[in-house]
């Protein structure tokens, strides 16, 4: 920073700027020129300024809502915490397997604990649903995931304790459910399978695995693994130092992965639909499957009931038939025909679960409101049979476990394959677009070098985009050469569009011209003139840019530049004068090169004036340019021309002299006080002899001292003494042919013959430009 400021003021590397405070006042770097404050757009786009908001904004700025602050934001952070997400996934896996695993491996004593744990899981799912509805904008009733999460939560109702169920559902319906479930388990009806398939709706919650998987991959790929250059060249892995660090890394990775990249959007958008499709397929297959129900036991009991009712067989014959067809069956644990009990092994099954027992009553079916938990309690039935249904229930539970595992494996496998294909697809689309986007960002900063090579893509759309972009890049590059690059850069960084309009602004104006350019052109060929001018303008433009100036235009061999517009420049008068001296130094170097090539010497005259003028876009709506207008601009041009009158190279006005730090930074000589043609007020002229810190020839310093003394005597109207002082000063610069001393001596002689009028302020009225 110090070196940059030192170069601006023409200091050597070993020296420092006169005021270190300037270093802290440098603007933030944004783009190539390093002087735009992206965050400070308050001075752009006001009424009367030459920029307005562009009609189309590429980046949509989200308006903060109540969801972005307060307790809602804390809920969102808590729900998105990695430990919370992992905990919810674990509960989801448990909810998928706990009921069926308990059926196969558990006992009746542990059923109540499993049911209460299922109640706890349902409560956690419900709390998460409520918190998401409260904290996530557009989630409640509008988001597809709301309905998926709600369905997964509701699927837990069948696994909670009957006591809790009774408080949610009327007792009659609970009894009906129990009765129907028992008969459905024995008969293997379609409704029983649907009840079990409802549990698979909890798979909806596995869509969270997509996001967690992508975030975890981002953490492991971009954060935890780092290649360190060591002697063995081994791969070192940084371990998580704390849960806080882990949370921060997950948060950073989630923000990165949350962006709508092509691959991420495709996976996120498709996985939920795939899960829903798989579950619908299972439901439809269950409905379409031909059910084979074994009704042999029921038909046999109906025949026995018919025979007994008609009295066609004796009791001995009935006992023989029953012994032969029912007692031999291990599934039949209790059988009663009228008042005779033919089989009673209930004591061995008194600890069985209700779903593991099935019953049959003839000739009537008890109402659903009656809960029958043991045999012999429904005396109206003539025939009563109870069966051990555990084997079929275990088979159904194992099938359900297998189905759930298969669906999860299918889902995860499909997710992996689709994610792999999505990454491959992203390489073909997203990666070329990202490269084009990076190049576009460079173009927006008017950086046209170091571009990526053309992207090879077999996709026609990518080729069209790339061709259009490179045409646009070349057009903008060419356009930026016709207008000040800083103006275009200011508009692109602030997303502004040009309009006609000017505004008053305090600026420093620089105007320069080549002395005797017409004569030089007569001595050279046109291509040689063009070559010299190109090298000259290139060197001068570089100095203007490095000192934070804006090169408005080349007017023939003249240069017009300004400082402090359209952006603020600290100590713009100092920067403008520094550029003037540096241009003279650059020109000395060029003169040495041109002399070797046989070209004539070139000298320039410069004028600097600081004033409040109108700055902005001038012209017509269809054709405009960024420029300045006002009396201050004309005065800068007059100062450049007055160099010829006084034999000087660099003249500044009194307003520039009065600016901060100017008199401290430079060695100045008060040349004259004049009233230029077209103005009524006088202007003090000062010659810039060099930087204050530089070593100046003592002869020049003595000359300036004598000249200043002469000017003081001149303003006191002591013209004879002033004449002598100018004569002494003139002798010191006799070789240079100084014109200012001779000019002032001539006035002293005239005023000695005819004194100036009363009230004379020492100014001389010029009658020509």
XYZ file of C-alpha atoms in Angstrom:
769
model
C 0.000 0.000 0.000
C 2.779 2.427 0.901
C 4.664 1.633 -2.276
C 1.531 2.246 -4.327
C 1.005 5.621 -2.662
C 4.699 6.419 -3.045
C 4.550 5.669 -6.765
C 1.510 7.909 -7.010
C 3.458 10.851 -5.562
C 6.626 9.997 -7.474
C 8.619 8.826 -4.438
C 11.523 6.415 -4.546
C 11.175 2.940 -3.075
C 13.414 3.834 -0.159
C 11.311 6.843 0.721
C 7.961 7.119 2.378
C 5.003 9.332 1.669
C 4.943 12.595 3.582
C 1.804 11.671 5.474
C 1.325 8.039 6.576
C -2.352 8.771 7.184
C -2.842 8.599 3.436
C -2.091 4.892 3.504
C -5.105 4.192 5.710
C -7.293 6.280 3.440
C -6.722 4.151 0.365
C -9.905 2.703 -1.040
C -10.783 -0.970 -1.113
C -9.519 -2.923 -4.071
C -12.241 -3.989 -6.480
C -11.144 -4.971 -9.941
C -8.133 -3.847 -11.867
C -7.862 -0.201 -10.877
C -8.191 -0.626 -7.136
C -10.331 2.341 -6.191
C -13.988 1.348 -6.179
C -15.796 0.726 -2.947
C -18.335 -1.977 -3.693
C -20.111 -1.468 -0.403
C -20.355 2.297 -0.837
C -22.942 2.989 -3.494
C -24.507 5.983 -1.770
C -22.895 8.377 -4.240
C -24.113 6.532 -7.300
C -27.525 6.905 -8.833
C -28.791 9.999 -6.995
C -31.058 12.491 -8.692
C -29.095 14.415 -11.302
C -26.221 11.930 -11.405
C -25.335 10.189 -14.657
C -26.263 6.679 -13.516
C -29.558 4.957 -12.725
C -30.404 1.449 -11.615
C -30.287 -1.056 -14.427
C -33.764 -2.320 -15.425
C -32.786 -5.976 -15.074
C -30.863 -7.293 -12.101
C -29.232 -10.691 -12.499
C -29.000 -11.230 -8.744
C -32.262 -11.211 -6.828
C -31.825 -9.646 -3.418
C -34.023 -11.351 -0.847
C -35.976 -9.025 1.402
C -35.458 -10.010 5.063
C -38.587 -11.495 6.663
C -39.607 -12.615 10.139
C -38.197 -16.040 9.261
C -34.673 -14.580 9.135
C -34.460 -13.367 12.718
C -35.397 -14.066 16.302
C -36.597 -17.399 17.633
C -37.478 -18.680 14.159
C -33.863 -18.322 13.113
C -32.684 -20.167 16.210
C -35.127 -22.997 15.445
C -33.759 -23.218 11.927
C -30.185 -23.341 13.199
C -31.100 -26.045 15.687
C -32.891 -28.158 13.082
C -29.973 -27.782 10.662
C -27.385 -28.739 13.254
C -25.566 -31.897 12.102
C -26.200 -33.726 15.387
C -29.933 -32.980 15.142
C -30.123 -34.297 11.609
C -28.160 -37.428 12.485
C -30.401 -38.021 15.520
C -33.559 -37.714 13.404
C -32.195 -40.126 10.812
C -31.420 -42.667 13.546
C -34.974 -42.342 14.894
C -36.317 -42.858 11.387
C -34.334 -46.079 10.948
C -35.529 -47.305 14.363
C -39.144 -46.468 13.477
C -38.838 -48.526 10.298
C -37.653 -51.690 12.048
C -38.716 -51.567 15.703
C -42.251 -52.998 15.404
C -41.420 -55.888 13.113
C -38.201 -56.677 14.970
C -40.136 -56.768 18.231
C -42.655 -59.150 16.665
C -39.910 -61.618 15.764
C -37.532 -61.200 18.684
C -39.528 -59.589 21.479
C -41.937 -60.863 24.127
C -45.350 -59.762 25.298
C -43.809 -58.219 28.428
C -41.710 -55.845 26.338
C -44.503 -54.835 23.946
C -45.681 -51.973 26.114
C -42.164 -50.485 26.300
C -41.775 -50.737 22.540
C -45.133 -49.059 22.071
C -44.230 -46.201 24.390
C -40.927 -45.783 22.590
C -42.892 -45.584 19.338
C -45.020 -42.916 21.025
C -41.840 -41.000 21.861
C -40.659 -41.248 18.237
C -44.022 -40.013 16.987
C -43.854 -37.101 19.436
C -40.351 -36.149 18.223
C -41.507 -36.348 14.602
C -44.486 -34.161 15.451
C -42.342 -31.590 17.260
C -40.000 -31.439 14.283
C -42.992 -30.973 11.983
C -44.279 -28.091 14.112
C -40.854 -26.427 14.307
C -40.364 -26.702 10.555
C -43.819 -25.225 9.959
C -42.974 -22.360 12.309
C -39.437 -21.570 11.181
C -39.285 -22.498 7.500
C -40.923 -20.108 5.114
C -43.331 -21.726 2.639
C -43.179 -25.121 4.354
C -46.582 -25.382 6.070
C -49.223 -26.815 3.675
C -47.289 -25.558 0.642
C -44.156 -27.665 0.576
C -44.317 -31.268 -0.637
C -42.011 -32.272 2.203
C -44.622 -31.077 4.714
C -47.106 -33.681 3.532
C -44.430 -36.375 3.355
C -43.320 -35.632 6.923
C -46.947 -35.481 8.089
C -47.719 -38.870 6.525
C -44.594 -40.381 8.093
C -45.648 -39.008 11.486
C -49.210 -40.320 11.120
C -47.917 -43.787 10.238
C -46.765 -44.138 13.853
C -50.358 -44.175 15.162
C -50.672 -47.928 14.626
C -47.693 -48.655 16.864
C -48.496 -46.540 19.908
C -50.110 -47.975 23.100
C -53.845 -48.679 23.038
C -54.302 -46.461 26.116
C -52.963 -43.469 24.199
C -54.868 -44.523 21.103
C -58.095 -44.494 23.080
C -57.527 -40.851 23.976
C -57.078 -39.984 20.295
C -59.639 -42.325 18.670
C -63.055 -43.263 20.174
C -62.994 -46.497 22.157
C -65.497 -48.186 19.859
C -63.256 -47.632 16.901
C -60.269 -48.938 18.876
C -62.149 -52.126 19.671
C -63.244 -52.466 16.085
C -59.654 -52.010 14.983
C -58.471 -54.712 17.391
C -61.144 -57.154 16.274
C -60.546 -56.562 12.603
C -56.767 -56.754 13.036
C -57.084 -60.161 14.700
C -59.288 -61.561 11.954
C -57.161 -59.931 9.253
C -53.995 -61.503 10.639
C -55.604 -64.968 10.466
C -57.264 -64.509 7.103
C -54.344 -62.605 5.483
C -56.623 -59.986 3.922
C -55.529 -57.126 1.775
C -56.321 -54.610 4.523
C -53.740 -56.202 6.810
C -51.033 -55.814 4.237
C -51.935 -52.187 3.674
C -51.631 -51.558 7.411
C -48.083 -52.896 7.314
C -47.223 -51.017 4.153
C -48.289 -47.794 5.819
C -45.187 -48.100 7.973
C -43.061 -47.807 4.871
C -44.238 -44.215 4.517
C -41.593 -43.428 7.122
C -39.139 -43.879 4.272
C -40.164 -40.377 3.225
C -37.914 -39.068 5.940
C -34.898 -40.674 4.288
C -34.864 -37.813 1.772
C -32.813 -36.003 4.426
C -30.020 -38.439 3.648
C -29.542 -36.684 0.317
C -28.686 -33.366 1.913
C -26.689 -34.877 4.771
C -24.714 -36.996 2.309
C -23.836 -34.026 0.131
C -22.869 -31.880 3.120
C -20.768 -34.663 4.630
C -18.997 -35.159 1.304
C -18.266 -31.442 1.164
C -16.857 -31.493 4.695
C -14.610 -34.498 4.087
C -13.481 -33.385 0.640
C -12.925 -29.687 1.248
C -12.273 -29.290 4.959
C -10.965 -32.339 6.777
C -8.511 -33.576 4.172
C -5.494 -31.494 3.232
C -2.323 -32.370 1.408
C 0.686 -31.006 3.237
C 4.066 -30.806 1.648
C 6.331 -32.881 3.859
C 9.301 -35.105 3.333
C 7.339 -38.340 3.108
C 4.611 -36.804 0.933
C 1.921 -38.504 2.963
C -1.700 -37.369 3.028
C -2.523 -35.777 6.362
C -6.034 -35.605 7.712
C -7.047 -32.952 10.191
C -9.229 -34.322 12.926
C -12.224 -32.541 14.253
C -10.978 -30.640 17.295
C -14.387 -29.948 18.818
C -18.092 -30.191 18.142
C -18.184 -26.427 17.701
C -15.652 -26.676 14.913
C -17.588 -29.573 13.408
C -20.788 -27.536 13.477
C -19.060 -24.584 11.841
C -17.660 -26.801 9.108
C -21.047 -28.369 8.483
C -22.604 -24.920 8.373
C -20.074 -23.721 5.831
C -20.460 -26.874 3.747
C -24.270 -26.628 3.944
C -24.170 -23.059 2.662
C -21.954 -24.146 -0.215
C -24.014 -27.229 -1.014
C -27.257 -25.319 -0.578
C -26.572 -23.383 -3.719
C -28.713 -24.408 -6.648
C -26.060 -26.203 -8.624
C -27.188 -28.419 -11.454
C -26.235 -31.724 -9.818
C -27.554 -30.765 -6.375
C -30.849 -29.503 -7.778
C -31.369 -32.642 -9.848
C -30.727 -34.956 -6.881
C -32.797 -32.898 -4.442
C -35.676 -32.587 -6.882
C -35.754 -36.229 -7.938
C -35.130 -38.273 -4.776
C -38.423 -37.388 -3.085
C -40.329 -38.269 -6.251
C -38.486 -41.581 -6.478
C -39.384 -42.485 -2.891
C -43.029 -41.623 -3.454
C -42.996 -43.623 -6.671
C -41.502 -46.695 -4.987
C -44.075 -46.596 -2.186
C -46.943 -46.129 -4.619
C -45.633 -49.070 -6.579
C -45.649 -51.213 -3.423
C -49.189 -50.150 -2.577
C -50.477 -50.807 -6.082
C -48.762 -54.185 -6.242
C -50.335 -55.098 -2.911
C -53.773 -54.144 -4.208
C -53.347 -55.980 -7.504
C -51.824 -59.163 -6.055
C -54.133 -62.199 -6.100
C -54.614 -63.252 -2.474
C -54.692 -66.930 -1.729
C -56.579 -67.369 1.524
C -56.677 -70.793 3.184
C -60.280 -71.190 4.335
C -60.122 -74.936 4.882
C -60.423 -74.679 8.677
C -63.367 -72.341 8.460
C -65.141 -74.547 5.878
C -64.572 -77.662 7.988
C -65.985 -75.989 11.092
C -68.998 -74.865 9.093
C -69.607 -78.457 8.015
C -69.265 -79.731 11.626
C -71.642 -77.046 12.786
C -74.131 -78.089 10.102
C -73.859 -81.791 10.961
C -74.186 -81.109 14.699
C -77.140 -78.812 14.188
C -78.943 -81.420 12.087
C -78.069 -84.296 14.492
C -76.866 -86.539 11.678
C -73.848 -87.925 13.565
C -73.350 -89.260 17.015
C -71.046 -87.622 19.519
C -68.485 -90.378 19.074
C -68.359 -89.862 15.326
C -68.046 -86.078 15.782
C -65.186 -86.606 18.236
C -63.420 -88.873 15.769
C -63.712 -86.317 12.971
C -62.540 -83.502 15.225
C -59.599 -85.525 16.510
C -58.626 -86.413 12.977
C -58.919 -82.997 11.340
C -58.410 -80.406 14.112
C -56.718 -81.760 17.166
C -53.815 -82.980 15.047
C -53.262 -79.418 13.787
C -50.733 -77.602 16.031
C -52.243 -74.244 15.146
C -55.554 -75.064 16.832
C -55.105 -74.346 20.536
C -58.780 -74.315 21.602
C -61.931 -75.914 20.156
C -65.451 -76.014 21.610
C -68.507 -77.499 19.957
C -71.657 -76.720 21.926
C -70.634 -77.342 25.530
C -67.978 -79.926 24.713
C -64.331 -78.746 24.730
C -62.289 -80.951 22.468
C -58.963 -79.100 22.754
C -57.677 -76.672 25.358
C -54.015 -75.750 25.277
C -54.648 -72.171 26.285
C -52.408 -72.334 29.313
C -49.433 -72.634 26.991
C -50.445 -69.494 25.118
C -51.700 -67.225 27.839
C -48.734 -64.904 27.278
C -49.313 -64.608 23.544
C -49.818 -61.207 21.930
C -53.272 -60.351 20.692
C -52.110 -60.192 17.080
C -50.718 -63.707 17.367
C -54.161 -65.200 18.108
C -57.029 -65.653 15.675
C -60.537 -66.836 16.512
C -63.681 -68.043 14.761
C -67.251 -68.161 16.146
C -70.242 -69.943 14.560
C -72.927 -69.379 13.620
C -72.576 -65.625 14.329
C -69.719 -63.130 14.426
C -69.484 -61.032 17.594
C -69.823 -57.284 17.181
C -66.635 -55.183 16.958
C -67.499 -53.363 20.157
C -66.865 -56.551 22.178
C -63.199 -57.256 23.007
C -62.640 -61.015 23.501
C -59.224 -61.781 24.991
C -59.741 -65.440 26.095
C -61.889 -68.481 25.023
C -65.266 -69.346 26.492
C -66.384 -65.742 26.945
C -68.801 -65.680 24.045
C -71.374 -68.335 24.985
C -73.788 -67.476 22.150
C -71.490 -69.243 19.721
C -72.174 -72.935 19.079
C -68.693 -73.520 17.668
C -65.620 -71.661 18.960
C -62.068 -72.125 17.658
C -58.808 -70.324 18.507
C -55.638 -70.578 16.482
C -51.962 -69.795 17.086
C -51.101 -67.133 14.535
C -47.509 -66.419 15.614
C -45.851 -68.222 12.711
C -47.811 -66.251 10.123
C -47.206 -63.013 12.012
C -43.485 -63.723 12.192
C -43.422 -64.516 8.508
C -45.237 -61.267 7.760
C -42.840 -59.322 10.000
C -39.808 -60.898 8.334
C -41.265 -60.089 4.929
C -41.841 -56.520 6.065
C -38.255 -56.246 7.364
C -36.947 -57.649 4.120
C -39.149 -55.292 2.100
C -38.026 -52.276 4.122
C -34.366 -53.230 3.835
C -34.741 -53.900 0.125
C -36.422 -50.549 -0.466
C -33.730 -48.713 1.528
C -30.965 -50.512 -0.341
C -32.726 -49.822 -3.630
C -33.116 -46.161 -2.711
C -29.517 -45.715 -1.558
C -28.190 -47.559 -4.581
C -30.307 -45.476 -6.890
C -29.231 -42.309 -5.095
C -25.592 -43.283 -5.535
C -25.986 -44.091 -9.225
C -28.027 -41.019 -9.898
C -25.600 -38.820 -7.991
C -22.730 -40.273 -10.026
C -24.607 -39.621 -13.251
C -25.564 -36.154 -12.028
C -21.896 -35.351 -11.356
C -21.014 -36.563 -14.832
C -23.862 -34.509 -16.247
C -22.683 -31.498 -14.241
C -19.212 -31.857 -15.714
C -20.731 -31.564 -19.142
C -23.014 -28.626 -18.340
C -22.282 -26.980 -14.999
C -18.484 -26.955 -15.286
C -18.460 -25.190 -18.697
C -21.061 -22.740 -17.421
C -18.986 -22.063 -14.314
C -15.937 -21.320 -16.443
C -17.964 -19.037 -18.676
C -19.394 -17.389 -15.557
C -15.878 -16.823 -14.185
C -14.834 -15.247 -17.479
C -17.955 -13.079 -17.419
C -17.015 -11.914 -13.946
C -13.605 -10.890 -15.303
C -15.261 -9.015 -18.151
C -17.487 -7.186 -15.651
C -14.241 -5.928 -14.059
C -12.861 -5.119 -17.524
C -10.185 -7.779 -17.187
C -9.565 -9.230 -20.614
C -6.239 -10.981 -19.994
C -5.584 -14.428 -18.510
C -8.770 -15.876 -19.927
C -9.491 -19.566 -19.779
C -9.058 -21.388 -23.025
C -12.109 -22.128 -25.070
C -14.201 -24.847 -23.516
C -14.620 -27.991 -25.538
C -18.205 -29.160 -25.252
C -20.305 -31.288 -27.553
C -23.493 -29.617 -26.316
C -24.842 -27.197 -28.865
C -26.288 -24.827 -26.262
C -22.919 -24.484 -24.506
C -21.264 -23.726 -27.835
C -23.864 -21.050 -28.598
C -23.389 -19.461 -25.161
C -19.621 -19.485 -25.514
C -19.693 -17.971 -28.999
C -22.083 -15.247 -27.864
C -19.956 -14.540 -24.797
C -16.713 -14.140 -26.735
C -18.435 -11.800 -29.177
C -19.699 -9.769 -26.236
C -16.233 -9.806 -24.611
C -14.568 -8.486 -27.743
C -17.246 -5.823 -28.124
C -16.871 -4.646 -24.511
C -13.087 -4.711 -24.811
C -13.278 -2.550 -27.916
C -15.917 -0.297 -26.343
C -13.768 0.267 -23.241
C -11.023 1.638 -25.465
C -13.299 4.385 -26.762
C -14.512 5.540 -23.348
C -12.805 5.767 -19.956
C -12.535 2.257 -18.566
C -13.184 3.503 -15.050
C -16.596 4.852 -16.079
C -17.647 1.513 -17.530
C -16.210 -0.318 -14.527
C -18.104 1.960 -12.157
C -21.370 1.097 -13.890
C -20.741 -2.642 -13.977
C -19.682 -2.879 -10.340
C -22.693 -0.912 -9.149
C -25.073 -2.477 -11.717
C -25.972 0.933 -13.116
C -27.141 2.125 -16.500
C -26.086 5.421 -18.114
C -28.485 8.299 -18.590
C -28.134 11.934 -19.583
C -27.360 14.130 -16.623
C -24.691 16.148 -14.882
C -23.991 17.169 -11.316
C -21.711 19.731 -9.710
C -18.565 18.261 -8.264
C -15.229 19.547 -7.000
C -12.547 18.058 -9.235
C -9.010 18.699 -10.391
C -8.706 19.184 -14.153
C -5.574 18.444 -16.140
C -4.915 19.690 -19.650
C -1.711 19.136 -21.650
C -0.484 19.840 -25.138
C 2.633 19.071 -27.150
C 4.709 22.157 -27.899
C 5.259 22.717 -31.628
C 3.383 19.607 -32.662
C 2.609 20.961 -36.133
C 6.304 21.442 -36.861
C 7.041 17.926 -35.577
C 4.423 16.435 -37.877
C 6.015 18.164 -40.871
C 9.330 16.443 -40.145
C 7.980 12.911 -39.836
C 6.041 10.430 -41.904
C 2.417 9.747 -40.875
C 3.214 6.275 -39.543
C 6.110 7.695 -37.522
C 3.829 10.342 -36.042
C 1.332 7.660 -35.142
C 4.046 5.540 -33.524
C 5.347 8.436 -31.441
C 1.881 9.513 -30.359
C 0.978 5.940 -29.444
C 4.030 5.567 -27.221
C 3.436 9.016 -25.735
C -0.249 8.445 -24.987
C 0.470 4.985 -23.557
C 3.001 6.346 -21.077
C 0.815 9.307 -20.085
C -2.301 7.129 -19.709
C -0.450 4.775 -17.402
C 0.537 7.658 -15.122
C -3.048 8.964 -15.017
C -4.454 5.561 -14.111
C -1.829 4.913 -11.433
C -2.620 8.238 -9.755
C -6.371 7.470 -9.715
C -7.260 9.850 -12.511
C -9.763 9.479 -15.336
C -8.519 10.051 -18.876
C -11.534 11.630 -20.537
C -10.267 12.041 -24.091
C -7.444 12.717 -26.488
C -7.992 15.946 -28.415
C -5.477 15.692 -31.221
C -2.166 15.769 -29.369
C -3.799 17.168 -26.214
C -4.894 15.204 -23.135
C -7.871 16.006 -20.897
C -8.041 14.169 -17.561
C -9.815 14.702 -14.248
C -9.455 13.535 -10.645
C -12.214 13.002 -8.048
C -14.961 11.972 -10.455
C -16.956 9.810 -10.718
C -15.479 8.347 -7.509
C -13.783 10.080 -4.599
C -10.013 10.503 -4.739
C -8.206 11.476 -1.564
C -6.182 14.703 -2.075
C -7.152 14.826 -5.728
C -5.239 18.085 -6.325
C -2.046 16.463 -5.004
C -2.672 13.405 -7.170
C -3.229 15.552 -10.265
C -0.029 17.602 -9.742
C 1.906 14.398 -9.006
C 0.715 13.005 -12.326
C 1.890 16.178 -14.051
C 5.427 15.839 -12.693
C 5.551 12.118 -13.384
C 4.487 12.757 -16.988
C 7.422 15.111 -17.410
C 9.718 12.425 -15.984
C 8.292 9.758 -18.299
C 8.735 12.093 -21.221
C 12.428 12.516 -20.414
C 12.844 8.753 -20.709
C 10.934 8.702 -23.986
C 13.046 11.517 -25.426
C 16.172 9.404 -24.926
C 14.560 6.502 -26.801
C 13.250 8.720 -29.586
C 16.626 10.403 -30.017
C 18.169 7.001 -30.702
C 15.510 6.427 -33.340
C 16.122 9.801 -34.976
C 12.891 11.408 -33.842
C 12.747 15.059 -32.739
C 12.382 16.008 -29.084
C 8.924 16.444 -27.665
C 8.038 18.809 -24.819
C 4.641 19.254 -23.245
C 2.928 22.117 -21.452
C 0.494 21.280 -18.649
C -2.217 23.221 -16.866
C -3.986 22.177 -13.659
C -7.042 23.812 -12.132
C -9.303 22.744 -9.265
C -12.881 23.915 -9.314
C -16.519 22.904 -9.008
C -17.762 22.029 -12.486
C -20.531 19.949 -13.988
C -19.632 16.288 -14.420
C -21.728 13.620 -16.102
C -23.082 12.252 -19.339
C -23.339 14.778 -22.140
C -24.886 14.435 -25.577
C -28.113 12.840 -26.779
C -30.040 9.855 -25.398
C -28.765 7.697 -28.253
C -25.182 8.981 -28.169
C -23.500 10.337 -25.078
C -20.101 10.664 -23.479
C -18.844 11.131 -19.959
C -17.337 14.585 -19.705
C -17.043 17.883 -17.866
C -18.191 21.382 -18.659
C -17.912 24.759 -17.033
C -15.625 27.744 -16.703
C -13.128 25.688 -14.713
C -12.481 23.446 -17.717
C -11.737 26.448 -19.927
C -9.363 27.880 -17.317
C -7.357 24.636 -17.221
C -6.944 24.920 -20.987
C -5.889 28.573 -20.630
C -3.289 27.649 -18.031
C -1.753 25.181 -20.456
C -1.527 27.930 -23.099
C -0.064 30.458 -20.620
C 3.016 28.236 -20.243
C 4.115 29.541 -23.623
C 3.821 33.129 -22.357
C 6.012 32.579 -19.287
C 8.380 29.933 -20.635
C 7.177 27.362 -18.083
C 6.006 23.734 -18.343
C 3.601 23.242 -15.479
C 1.160 25.900 -14.263
C -1.528 25.546 -11.612
C -4.199 27.978 -10.457
C -4.601 29.608 -7.090
C -7.548 27.312 -6.280
C -5.345 24.298 -6.804
C -2.608 25.954 -4.737
C -5.102 26.438 -1.868
C -6.010 22.727 -1.728
C -4.836 20.624 1.191
C -1.203 19.471 1.201
C -0.347 21.095 -2.156
C 1.997 23.715 -0.719
C 3.559 21.046 1.529
C 4.127 18.466 -1.174
C 5.586 20.578 -3.989
C 8.046 23.355 -4.675
C 6.014 26.178 -6.187
C 6.737 29.593 -7.638
C 4.199 32.373 -7.731
C 4.520 33.372 -11.371
C 1.884 36.048 -11.890
C -1.638 37.277 -11.244
C -3.722 37.717 -14.374
C -7.291 38.080 -15.570
C -7.623 35.711 -18.512
C -9.752 36.645 -21.443
C -13.429 35.984 -20.869
C -13.183 36.238 -17.041
C -13.588 39.142 -14.667
C -11.779 37.699 -11.641
C -8.050 37.496 -11.326
C -6.180 34.192 -11.081
C -2.826 33.624 -9.425
C -0.502 31.419 -11.444
C 1.991 29.051 -9.831
C 4.730 27.047 -11.491
C 5.335 23.518 -10.196
C 9.099 23.075 -9.983
C 9.189 19.617 -8.418
C 8.424 17.497 -5.374
C 9.286 18.982 -1.995
C 11.202 15.858 -1.008
C 13.363 15.788 -4.140
C 16.740 17.374 -4.449
C 16.326 20.570 -6.439
C 19.175 22.497 -7.988
C 20.173 25.342 -5.657
C 20.179 27.689 -8.629
C 16.460 27.049 -9.083
C 15.794 27.561 -5.387
C 17.727 30.835 -5.409
C 15.893 31.901 -8.539
C 12.541 31.221 -6.902
C 13.555 33.152 -3.809
C 14.607 36.230 -5.789
C 11.515 35.989 -7.962
C 9.216 35.783 -4.928
C 10.892 38.850 -3.439
C 10.393 40.662 -6.725
C 6.701 39.693 -6.783
C 6.195 41.078 -3.254
C 7.765 44.378 -4.282
C 5.714 44.340 -7.463
C 2.422 43.965 -5.555
C 3.541 46.811 -3.215
C 3.976 48.940 -6.359
C 7.701 49.379 -5.621
C 8.377 48.805 -9.300
C 11.993 50.045 -9.388
C 13.124 47.650 -6.656
C 11.010 44.894 -8.184
C 12.725 45.449 -11.533
C 16.129 44.979 -9.921
C 15.047 41.769 -8.162
C 13.702 40.337 -11.411
C 16.953 41.280 -13.073
C 18.955 39.395 -10.437
C 16.704 36.373 -10.847
C 16.978 36.590 -14.597
C 20.735 36.250 -14.463
C 20.404 32.893 -12.702
C 18.331 31.471 -15.553
C 19.849 33.315 -18.433
C 20.763 30.042 -20.124
C 17.189 28.724 -19.906
C 15.814 31.911 -21.447
C 13.233 32.581 -18.769
C 10.345 34.700 -20.091
C 8.580 35.477 -16.819
C 11.254 37.849 -15.501
C 11.396 39.791 -18.756
C 7.607 39.986 -18.847
C 7.378 41.348 -15.288
C 10.260 43.778 -15.918
C 8.412 45.167 -18.900
C 5.364 45.806 -16.735
C 7.490 47.445 -14.039
C 8.878 49.887 -16.635
C 5.361 50.631 -17.923
C 3.980 51.182 -14.417
C 6.918 53.456 -13.520
C 5.957 55.658 -16.418
C 2.224 55.370 -15.795
C 1.270 54.026 -12.340
C -1.743 51.660 -12.162
C -5.156 52.962 -11.116
C -6.164 53.142 -7.480
C -7.307 49.797 -6.075
C -5.002 47.812 -8.326
C -4.507 44.269 -6.951
C -1.417 43.430 -8.971
C -3.297 41.594 -11.727
C -2.743 42.020 -15.430
C -5.679 41.799 -17.831
C -4.942 39.554 -20.805
C -6.494 40.524 -24.105
C -5.765 37.277 -25.906
C -5.915 33.569 -25.103
